[in-house]
Amino acid sequence: MTYFMQSDEEVRRLQAQASASSYTDRLRLTGLGPGQVALDAGCGPGIITAQMLDLVGPGGRVVAIEPLAEHLAAARALLEGRPNVELRQGALPDTRLPSDTFDYVWCQYVFEYLAEPLPALEELVRVTRPGGRVVVADIDGVGLWNWPFPEDLQQESQKLLQALRDARFDLHAGRKMFHLFRKVGLADIRVHLSPFYVAAGPADARLREDWVIRFRTLRPLAERAFGGAEPYDTFCQRFLALLDDPDTLKYAMVLTTEGVKR
């Protein structure tokens, strides 16, 4: 897995993104509860891991894996002193975790970075116990769903999208999980649709800053796609103006797919 979004600001962006909403309802909806042994696969700075710990309670346990040392350090700092949690450096598709271990496996915003998602999903299934639940949450169309969306800005957006595709990033990873869940033989598959963000009118400060950081982090990749810094800066300014537009709707979705290991 190549995490090209890594930058000095990325941990802060992820913390703000996760802190902006509670995942407790989604975790509970997809089967996480007291006393369970759970895995957070790709825990980032650990904010969702903390919410998972709250749900499993003192009788449960959470293992969290994260490939990036900076993110793992942030998670360790956040979770310091909390019992029943184990943090490990590791990544899909080779977690090196024992088979048939977890009652509940959660993986969010990881599959969008995976060039080969099937082996990663097979690994999540492997570490889940029979009767346990695998849950994957991922994006669909971040930055694409805006209305009105000027045609020339749409065309410019395609340059950035192509650069992301060339880097093996999948803006539509979420919609592909149902088929993959079927392919690996999971049962009782369900898909839940929820907003990643919705801005009816001007975006709030957190969402706008999220995009500013994204654009800065993507600069090395994007400048090549746009043919230089100046055209990329112009695109970024126009997109941010779209976010600020009081007459424009901006939204993106998250698809959360769950299934049971037979």
PDB file of C-alpha atoms in Angstrom:
ATOM      1  CA  MET A   1       0.000   0.000   0.000  1.00  0.00           C
ATOM      2  CA  THR A   2       1.310   3.441  -0.944  1.00  0.00           C
ATOM      3  CA  TYR A   3      -0.044   6.243   1.248  1.00  0.00           C
ATOM      4  CA  PHE A   4       0.888   9.238  -0.890  1.00  0.00           C
ATOM      5  CA  MET A   5      -1.184  11.595   1.269  1.00  0.00           C
ATOM      6  CA  GLN A   6       1.457  11.509   4.001  1.00  0.00           C
ATOM      7  CA  SER A   7       2.690  14.944   5.046  1.00  0.00           C
ATOM      8  CA  ASP A   8       3.466  16.884   8.207  1.00  0.00           C
ATOM      9  CA  GLU A   9      -0.156  18.075   8.243  1.00  0.00           C
ATOM     10  CA  GLU A  10      -1.825  14.743   7.502  1.00  0.00           C
ATOM     11  CA  VAL A  11      -2.141  13.488  11.078  1.00  0.00           C
ATOM     12  CA  ARG A  12      -3.816  16.773  12.025  1.00  0.00           C
ATOM     13  CA  ARG A  13      -6.173  16.522   9.039  1.00  0.00           C
ATOM     14  CA  LEU A  14      -7.180  12.962   9.928  1.00  0.00           C
ATOM     15  CA  GLN A  15      -7.688  13.884  13.574  1.00  0.00           C
ATOM     16  CA  ALA A  16      -9.947  16.782  12.611  1.00  0.00           C
ATOM     17  CA  GLN A  17     -11.834  14.622  10.107  1.00  0.00           C
ATOM     18  CA  ALA A  18     -12.469  11.826  12.616  1.00  0.00           C
ATOM     19  CA  SER A  19     -13.243  14.193  15.491  1.00  0.00           C
ATOM     20  CA  ALA A  20     -15.876  16.009  13.465  1.00  0.00           C
ATOM     21  CA  SER A  21     -18.322  13.132  13.854  1.00  0.00           C
ATOM     22  CA  SER A  22     -18.957  10.198  16.140  1.00  0.00           C
ATOM     23  CA  TYR A  23     -18.620   6.763  14.596  1.00  0.00           C
ATOM     24  CA  THR A  24     -20.293   5.092  17.557  1.00  0.00           C
ATOM     25  CA  ASP A  25     -23.667   4.715  15.828  1.00  0.00           C
ATOM     26  CA  ARG A  26     -22.102   3.197  12.713  1.00  0.00           C
ATOM     27  CA  LEU A  27     -19.952   0.824  14.758  1.00  0.00           C
ATOM     28  CA  ARG A  28     -22.933  -0.243  16.836  1.00  0.00           C
ATOM     29  CA  LEU A  29     -25.163  -0.562  13.748  1.00  0.00           C
ATOM     30  CA  THR A  30     -22.696  -2.955  12.140  1.00  0.00           C
ATOM     31  CA  GLY A  31     -22.436  -5.211  15.162  1.00  0.00           C
ATOM     32  CA  LEU A  32     -19.776  -3.969  17.574  1.00  0.00           C
ATOM     33  CA  GLY A  33     -20.762  -4.479  21.189  1.00  0.00           C
ATOM     34  CA  PRO A  34     -19.713  -5.277  24.757  1.00  0.00           C
ATOM     35  CA  GLY A  35     -17.225  -8.049  25.386  1.00  0.00           C
ATOM     36  CA  GLN A  36     -16.069  -8.440  21.798  1.00  0.00           C
ATOM     37  CA  VAL A  37     -12.523  -8.814  20.516  1.00  0.00           C
ATOM     38  CA  ALA A  38     -12.217  -6.281  17.685  1.00  0.00           C
ATOM     39  CA  LEU A  39      -9.657  -5.190  15.101  1.00  0.00           C
ATOM     40  CA  ASP A  40      -9.187  -1.665  13.761  1.00  0.00           C
ATOM     41  CA  ALA A  41      -7.272  -2.288  10.525  1.00  0.00           C
ATOM     42  CA  GLY A  42      -5.634   1.000   9.553  1.00  0.00           C
ATOM     43  CA  CYS A  43      -6.298   2.921  12.744  1.00  0.00           C
ATOM     44  CA  GLY A  44      -4.617   6.210  11.774  1.00  0.00           C
ATOM     45  CA  PRO A  45      -4.337   8.502  14.823  1.00  0.00           C
ATOM     46  CA  GLY A  46      -6.590   6.224  16.884  1.00  0.00           C
ATOM     47  CA  ILE A  47      -9.764   8.259  17.274  1.00  0.00           C
ATOM     48  CA  ILE A  48     -12.059   5.492  16.019  1.00  0.00           C
ATOM     49  CA  THR A  49     -10.054   2.951  18.035  1.00  0.00           C
ATOM     50  CA  ALA A  50     -11.006   4.927  21.144  1.00  0.00           C
ATOM     51  CA  GLN A  51     -14.687   4.781  20.203  1.00  0.00           C
ATOM     52  CA  MET A  52     -14.372   1.032  19.601  1.00  0.00           C
ATOM     53  CA  LEU A  53     -12.904   0.646  23.094  1.00  0.00           C
ATOM     54  CA  ASP A  54     -15.880   2.472  24.558  1.00  0.00           C
ATOM     55  CA  LEU A  55     -18.258   0.050  22.848  1.00  0.00           C
ATOM     56  CA  VAL A  56     -16.508  -3.216  23.721  1.00  0.00           C
ATOM     57  CA  GLY A  57     -16.175  -2.097  27.333  1.00  0.00           C
ATOM     58  CA  PRO A  58     -13.985  -3.584  30.057  1.00  0.00           C
ATOM     59  CA  GLY A  59     -14.833  -7.136  29.011  1.00  0.00           C
ATOM     60  CA  GLY A  60     -13.647  -6.629  25.439  1.00  0.00           C
ATOM     61  CA  ARG A  61     -10.400  -5.895  23.671  1.00  0.00           C
ATOM     62  CA  VAL A  62      -9.290  -3.925  20.604  1.00  0.00           C
ATOM     63  CA  VAL A  63      -6.217  -4.558  18.473  1.00  0.00           C
ATOM     64  CA  ALA A  64      -5.291  -1.699  16.139  1.00  0.00           C
ATOM     65  CA  ILE A  65      -2.789  -1.869  13.290  1.00  0.00           C
ATOM     66  CA  GLU A  66      -1.324   1.042  11.336  1.00  0.00           C
ATOM     67  CA  PRO A  67       1.526   1.067   8.793  1.00  0.00           C
ATOM     68  CA  LEU A  68       2.722   4.637   9.350  1.00  0.00           C
ATOM     69  CA  ALA A  69       4.902   5.360  12.379  1.00  0.00           C
ATOM     70  CA  GLU A  70       3.689   8.974  12.679  1.00  0.00           C
ATOM     71  CA  HIS A  71       0.046   7.908  12.837  1.00  0.00           C
ATOM     72  CA  LEU A  72       0.828   5.088  15.252  1.00  0.00           C
ATOM     73  CA  ALA A  73       2.636   7.517  17.570  1.00  0.00           C
ATOM     74  CA  ALA A  74      -0.423   9.790  17.586  1.00  0.00           C
ATOM     75  CA  ALA A  75      -2.631   6.789  18.399  1.00  0.00           C
ATOM     76  CA  ARG A  76      -0.339   5.727  21.252  1.00  0.00           C
ATOM     77  CA  ALA A  77      -0.474   9.235  22.713  1.00  0.00           C
ATOM     78  CA  LEU A  78      -4.273   9.363  22.461  1.00  0.00           C
ATOM     79  CA  LEU A  79      -4.817   5.905  23.965  1.00  0.00           C
ATOM     80  CA  GLU A  80      -2.129   6.047  26.647  1.00  0.00           C
ATOM     81  CA  GLY A  81      -3.374   4.556  29.894  1.00  0.00           C
ATOM     82  CA  ARG A  82      -6.424   2.900  28.370  1.00  0.00           C
ATOM     83  CA  PRO A  83      -6.712  -0.816  29.129  1.00  0.00           C
ATOM     84  CA  ASN A  84      -7.567  -3.627  26.727  1.00  0.00           C
ATOM     85  CA  VAL A  85      -5.978  -2.093  23.636  1.00  0.00           C
ATOM     86  CA  GLU A  86      -2.978  -3.277  21.649  1.00  0.00           C
ATOM     87  CA  LEU A  87      -1.339  -1.132  18.966  1.00  0.00           C
ATOM     88  CA  ARG A  88       0.839  -2.726  16.311  1.00  0.00           C
ATOM     89  CA  GLN A  89       2.654  -1.487  13.237  1.00  0.00           C
ATOM     90  CA  GLY A  90       1.275  -3.483  10.337  1.00  0.00           C
ATOM     91  CA  ALA A  91      -0.568  -3.240   7.060  1.00  0.00           C
ATOM     92  CA  LEU A  92      -2.849  -5.114   4.720  1.00  0.00           C
ATOM     93  CA  PRO A  93      -2.645  -7.620   3.180  1.00  0.00           C
ATOM     94  CA  ASP A  94      -0.082  -9.107   5.587  1.00  0.00           C
ATOM     95  CA  THR A  95      -1.198  -8.274   9.116  1.00  0.00           C
ATOM     96  CA  ARG A  96       0.657 -11.216  10.722  1.00  0.00           C
ATOM     97  CA  LEU A  97      -2.287 -11.639  13.057  1.00  0.00           C
ATOM     98  CA  PRO A  98      -3.598 -15.096  14.000  1.00  0.00           C
ATOM     99  CA  SER A  99      -6.467 -16.633  12.037  1.00  0.00           C
ATOM    100  CA  ASP A 100     -10.046 -16.871  13.336  1.00  0.00           C
ATOM    101  CA  THR A 101      -9.414 -14.356  16.130  1.00  0.00           C
ATOM    102  CA  PHE A 102     -11.758 -11.376  15.961  1.00  0.00           C
ATOM    103  CA  ASP A 103     -15.477 -11.028  16.561  1.00  0.00           C
ATOM    104  CA  TYR A 104     -15.523  -7.754  14.640  1.00  0.00           C
ATOM    105  CA  VAL A 105     -13.111  -6.275  12.084  1.00  0.00           C
ATOM    106  CA  TRP A 106     -13.324  -2.598  11.082  1.00  0.00           C
ATOM    107  CA  CYS A 107     -11.399  -1.035   8.187  1.00  0.00           C
ATOM    108  CA  GLN A 108     -12.032   2.557   7.096  1.00  0.00           C
ATOM    109  CA  TYR A 109     -10.473   4.654   4.302  1.00  0.00           C
ATOM    110  CA  VAL A 110      -7.842   2.030   3.524  1.00  0.00           C
ATOM    111  CA  PHE A 111      -9.131   0.275   0.412  1.00  0.00           C
ATOM    112  CA  GLU A 112      -9.031   3.518  -1.586  1.00  0.00           C
ATOM    113  CA  TYR A 113      -5.225   3.222  -1.462  1.00  0.00           C
ATOM    114  CA  LEU A 114      -4.991  -0.453  -2.410  1.00  0.00           C
ATOM    115  CA  ALA A 115      -4.033  -1.394  -5.956  1.00  0.00           C
ATOM    116  CA  GLU A 116      -5.121  -4.978  -5.222  1.00  0.00           C
ATOM    117  CA  PRO A 117      -8.091  -4.918  -2.834  1.00  0.00           C
ATOM    118  CA  LEU A 118      -9.006  -8.607  -3.000  1.00  0.00           C
ATOM    119  CA  PRO A 119      -5.980  -9.968  -1.054  1.00  0.00           C
ATOM    120  CA  ALA A 120      -6.561  -7.305   1.606  1.00  0.00           C
ATOM    121  CA  LEU A 121     -10.185  -8.323   2.052  1.00  0.00           C
ATOM    122  CA  GLU A 122      -9.197 -11.990   2.140  1.00  0.00           C
ATOM    123  CA  GLU A 123      -6.804 -11.128   4.967  1.00  0.00           C
ATOM    124  CA  LEU A 124      -9.563  -9.415   6.943  1.00  0.00           C
ATOM    125  CA  VAL A 125     -11.725 -12.506   6.493  1.00  0.00           C
ATOM    126  CA  ARG A 126      -8.868 -14.791   7.557  1.00  0.00           C
ATOM    127  CA  VAL A 127      -8.391 -13.078  10.920  1.00  0.00           C
ATOM    128  CA  THR A 128     -12.147 -12.992  11.633  1.00  0.00           C
ATOM    129  CA  ARG A 129     -13.632 -15.907  13.546  1.00  0.00           C
ATOM    130  CA  PRO A 130     -16.484 -17.915  11.961  1.00  0.00           C
ATOM    131  CA  GLY A 131     -19.658 -15.997  12.725  1.00  0.00           C
ATOM    132  CA  GLY A 132     -17.691 -12.781  13.166  1.00  0.00           C
ATOM    133  CA  ARG A 133     -18.289  -9.638  11.165  1.00  0.00           C
ATOM    134  CA  VAL A 134     -16.100  -7.833   8.612  1.00  0.00           C
ATOM    135  CA  VAL A 135     -16.900  -4.137   8.047  1.00  0.00           C
ATOM    136  CA  VAL A 136     -15.275  -1.883   5.438  1.00  0.00           C
ATOM    137  CA  ALA A 137     -16.114   1.818   5.092  1.00  0.00           C
ATOM    138  CA  ASP A 138     -14.838   3.808   2.134  1.00  0.00           C
ATOM    139  CA  ILE A 139     -15.499   6.841   0.018  1.00  0.00           C
ATOM    140  CA  ASP A 140     -17.430   7.372  -3.183  1.00  0.00           C
ATOM    141  CA  GLY A 141     -16.734  10.404  -5.316  1.00  0.00           C
ATOM    142  CA  VAL A 142     -15.041  12.882  -2.981  1.00  0.00           C
ATOM    143  CA  GLY A 143     -14.840  16.198  -4.839  1.00  0.00           C
ATOM    144  CA  LEU A 144     -17.020  15.052  -7.734  1.00  0.00           C
ATOM    145  CA  TRP A 145     -20.556  15.686  -6.543  1.00  0.00           C
ATOM    146  CA  ASN A 146     -21.202  19.418  -6.796  1.00  0.00           C
ATOM    147  CA  TRP A 147     -24.087  21.350  -8.311  1.00  0.00           C
ATOM    148  CA  PRO A 148     -23.867  23.626 -10.134  1.00  0.00           C
ATOM    149  CA  PHE A 149     -20.430  22.387 -11.254  1.00  0.00           C
ATOM    150  CA  PRO A 150     -19.029  24.545 -14.098  1.00  0.00           C
ATOM    151  CA  GLU A 151     -18.081  22.397 -17.071  1.00  0.00           C
ATOM    152  CA  ASP A 152     -14.578  23.835 -17.418  1.00  0.00           C
ATOM    153  CA  LEU A 153     -13.907  23.195 -13.716  1.00  0.00           C
ATOM    154  CA  GLN A 154     -15.162  19.636 -14.157  1.00  0.00           C
ATOM    155  CA  GLN A 155     -12.696  19.195 -17.008  1.00  0.00           C
ATOM    156  CA  GLU A 156      -9.856  20.585 -14.909  1.00  0.00           C
ATOM    157  CA  SER A 157     -10.850  18.231 -12.088  1.00  0.00           C
ATOM    158  CA  GLN A 158     -10.291  15.313 -14.451  1.00  0.00           C
ATOM    159  CA  LYS A 159      -6.574  16.146 -14.526  1.00  0.00           C
ATOM    160  CA  LEU A 160      -6.359  15.675 -10.779  1.00  0.00           C
ATOM    161  CA  LEU A 161      -8.496  12.541 -10.936  1.00  0.00           C
ATOM    162  CA  GLN A 162      -6.227  11.042 -13.578  1.00  0.00           C
ATOM    163  CA  ALA A 163      -3.182  11.797 -11.437  1.00  0.00           C
ATOM    164  CA  LEU A 164      -4.865  10.012  -8.528  1.00  0.00           C
ATOM    165  CA  ARG A 165      -5.728   7.047 -10.727  1.00  0.00           C
ATOM    166  CA  ASP A 166      -2.125   6.901 -11.929  1.00  0.00           C
ATOM    167  CA  ALA A 167      -1.090   6.750  -8.259  1.00  0.00           C
ATOM    168  CA  ARG A 168      -3.507   3.804  -7.817  1.00  0.00           C
ATOM    169  CA  PHE A 169      -5.933   5.795  -5.677  1.00  0.00           C
ATOM    170  CA  ASP A 170      -9.589   4.808  -6.083  1.00  0.00           C
ATOM    171  CA  LEU A 171     -12.157   7.552  -5.511  1.00  0.00           C
ATOM    172  CA  HIS A 172     -14.907   4.951  -5.909  1.00  0.00           C
ATOM    173  CA  ALA A 173     -13.569   2.241  -3.609  1.00  0.00           C
ATOM    174  CA  GLY A 174     -16.723   2.224  -1.497  1.00  0.00           C
ATOM    175  CA  ARG A 175     -19.098   1.151  -4.275  1.00  0.00           C
ATOM    176  CA  LYS A 176     -16.877  -1.817  -5.151  1.00  0.00           C
ATOM    177  CA  MET A 177     -16.929  -3.505  -1.761  1.00  0.00           C
ATOM    178  CA  PHE A 178     -20.279  -5.293  -2.093  1.00  0.00           C
ATOM    179  CA  HIS A 179     -19.032  -7.254  -5.108  1.00  0.00           C
ATOM    180  CA  LEU A 180     -15.766  -8.077  -3.330  1.00  0.00           C
ATOM    181  CA  PHE A 181     -17.642  -9.220  -0.220  1.00  0.00           C
ATOM    182  CA  ARG A 182     -19.636 -11.578  -2.441  1.00  0.00           C
ATOM    183  CA  LYS A 183     -16.453 -12.778  -4.084  1.00  0.00           C
ATOM    184  CA  VAL A 184     -14.812 -13.823  -0.797  1.00  0.00           C
ATOM    185  CA  GLY A 185     -17.913 -15.675   0.358  1.00  0.00           C
ATOM    186  CA  LEU A 186     -19.166 -13.461   3.172  1.00  0.00           C
ATOM    187  CA  ALA A 187     -22.791 -13.938   4.206  1.00  0.00           C
ATOM    188  CA  ASP A 188     -25.582 -11.567   5.254  1.00  0.00           C
ATOM    189  CA  ILE A 189     -23.984  -8.674   3.359  1.00  0.00           C
ATOM    190  CA  ARG A 190     -25.443  -5.243   3.979  1.00  0.00           C
ATOM    191  CA  VAL A 191     -24.484  -1.805   2.672  1.00  0.00           C
ATOM    192  CA  HIS A 192     -25.087   1.446   4.549  1.00  0.00           C
ATOM    193  CA  LEU A 193     -24.926   4.836   2.825  1.00  0.00           C
ATOM    194  CA  SER A 194     -23.943   7.929   4.817  1.00  0.00           C
ATOM    195  CA  PRO A 195     -22.520  11.368   4.031  1.00  0.00           C
ATOM    196  CA  PHE A 196     -18.778  11.922   4.020  1.00  0.00           C
ATOM    197  CA  TYR A 197     -19.621  15.611   3.924  1.00  0.00           C
ATOM    198  CA  VAL A 198     -22.549  17.795   2.904  1.00  0.00           C
ATOM    199  CA  ALA A 199     -22.229  21.527   2.310  1.00  0.00           C
ATOM    200  CA  ALA A 200     -25.459  23.197   1.219  1.00  0.00           C
ATOM    201  CA  GLY A 201     -24.012  26.630   0.657  1.00  0.00           C
ATOM    202  CA  PRO A 202     -20.605  27.669   2.004  1.00  0.00           C
ATOM    203  CA  ALA A 203     -18.474  24.870   3.428  1.00  0.00           C
ATOM    204  CA  ASP A 204     -17.647  25.183   7.103  1.00  0.00           C
ATOM    205  CA  ALA A 205     -14.117  26.032   8.215  1.00  0.00           C
ATOM    206  CA  ARG A 206     -13.182  22.421   8.989  1.00  0.00           C
ATOM    207  CA  LEU A 207     -14.190  21.100   5.554  1.00  0.00           C
ATOM    208  CA  ARG A 208     -12.486  23.992   3.788  1.00  0.00           C
ATOM    209  CA  GLU A 209      -9.257  23.441   5.743  1.00  0.00           C
ATOM    210  CA  ASP A 210      -9.476  19.722   4.955  1.00  0.00           C
ATOM    211  CA  TRP A 211      -9.410  20.558   1.245  1.00  0.00           C
ATOM    212  CA  VAL A 212      -6.616  23.113   1.651  1.00  0.00           C
ATOM    213  CA  ILE A 213      -4.444  20.450   3.293  1.00  0.00           C
ATOM    214  CA  ARG A 214      -5.392  17.886   0.634  1.00  0.00           C
ATOM    215  CA  PHE A 215      -4.364  20.276  -2.132  1.00  0.00           C
ATOM    216  CA  ARG A 216      -1.046  21.062  -0.443  1.00  0.00           C
ATOM    217  CA  THR A 217      -0.283  17.390   0.127  1.00  0.00           C
ATOM    218  CA  LEU A 218      -1.172  16.457  -3.455  1.00  0.00           C
ATOM    219  CA  ARG A 219       0.946  19.249  -4.959  1.00  0.00           C
ATOM    220  CA  PRO A 220       3.922  17.102  -6.124  1.00  0.00           C
ATOM    221  CA  LEU A 221       1.529  14.718  -7.852  1.00  0.00           C
ATOM    222  CA  ALA A 222      -0.828  17.372  -9.180  1.00  0.00           C
ATOM    223  CA  GLU A 223       1.667  19.868 -10.594  1.00  0.00           C
ATOM    224  CA  ARG A 224       2.837  17.239 -13.066  1.00  0.00           C
ATOM    225  CA  ALA A 225      -0.757  16.581 -14.110  1.00  0.00           C
ATOM    226  CA  PHE A 226      -1.531  20.290 -14.552  1.00  0.00           C
ATOM    227  CA  GLY A 227       1.758  21.145 -16.228  1.00  0.00           C
ATOM    228  CA  GLY A 228       3.126  23.371 -13.484  1.00  0.00           C
ATOM    229  CA  ALA A 229       2.447  25.196 -10.237  1.00  0.00           C
ATOM    230  CA  GLU A 230       0.519  28.143 -11.689  1.00  0.00           C
ATOM    231  CA  PRO A 231      -2.272  26.179 -13.415  1.00  0.00           C
ATOM    232  CA  TYR A 232      -2.604  23.930 -10.369  1.00  0.00           C
ATOM    233  CA  ASP A 233      -2.873  26.961  -8.061  1.00  0.00           C
ATOM    234  CA  THR A 234      -5.569  28.414 -10.314  1.00  0.00           C
ATOM    235  CA  PHE A 235      -7.527  25.169 -10.150  1.00  0.00           C
ATOM    236  CA  CYS A 236      -7.236  25.024  -6.345  1.00  0.00           C
ATOM    237  CA  GLN A 237      -8.425  28.613  -5.995  1.00  0.00           C
ATOM    238  CA  ARG A 238     -11.439  27.946  -8.225  1.00  0.00           C
ATOM    239  CA  PHE A 239     -12.347  24.763  -6.358  1.00  0.00           C
ATOM    240  CA  LEU A 240     -12.109  26.535  -2.996  1.00  0.00           C
ATOM    241  CA  ALA A 241     -14.310  29.305  -4.406  1.00  0.00           C
ATOM    242  CA  LEU A 242     -16.838  26.597  -5.290  1.00  0.00           C
ATOM    243  CA  LEU A 243     -16.708  25.395  -1.681  1.00  0.00           C
ATOM    244  CA  ASP A 244     -17.383  28.977  -0.540  1.00  0.00           C
ATOM    245  CA  ASP A 245     -20.249  29.524  -2.995  1.00  0.00           C
ATOM    246  CA  PRO A 246     -23.556  30.062  -1.126  1.00  0.00           C
ATOM    247  CA  ASP A 247     -25.544  28.835  -4.156  1.00  0.00           C
ATOM    248  CA  THR A 248     -23.788  25.490  -4.629  1.00  0.00           C
ATOM    249  CA  LEU A 249     -24.375  22.050  -3.103  1.00  0.00           C
ATOM    250  CA  LYS A 250     -21.262  19.986  -2.373  1.00  0.00           C
ATOM    251  CA  TYR A 251     -21.401  16.447  -1.048  1.00  0.00           C
ATOM    252  CA  ALA A 252     -19.659  13.072  -0.976  1.00  0.00           C
ATOM    253  CA  MET A 253     -20.683   9.677   0.323  1.00  0.00           C
ATOM    254  CA  VAL A 254     -19.298   6.836   2.416  1.00  0.00           C
ATOM    255  CA  LEU A 255     -20.451   3.283   1.794  1.00  0.00           C
ATOM    256  CA  THR A 256     -20.088   0.958   4.774  1.00  0.00           C
ATOM    257  CA  THR A 257     -20.276  -2.701   3.786  1.00  0.00           C
ATOM    258  CA  GLU A 258     -20.629  -5.454   6.369  1.00  0.00           C
ATOM    259  CA  GLY A 259     -20.676  -9.237   6.076  1.00  0.00           C
ATOM    260  CA  VAL A 260     -20.459 -12.339   8.252  1.00  0.00           C
ATOM    261  CA  LYS A 261     -17.762 -15.000   7.949  1.00  0.00           C
ATOM    262  CA  ARG A 262     -19.312 -18.411   7.373  1.00  0.00           C
TER     263      ARG A 262
END
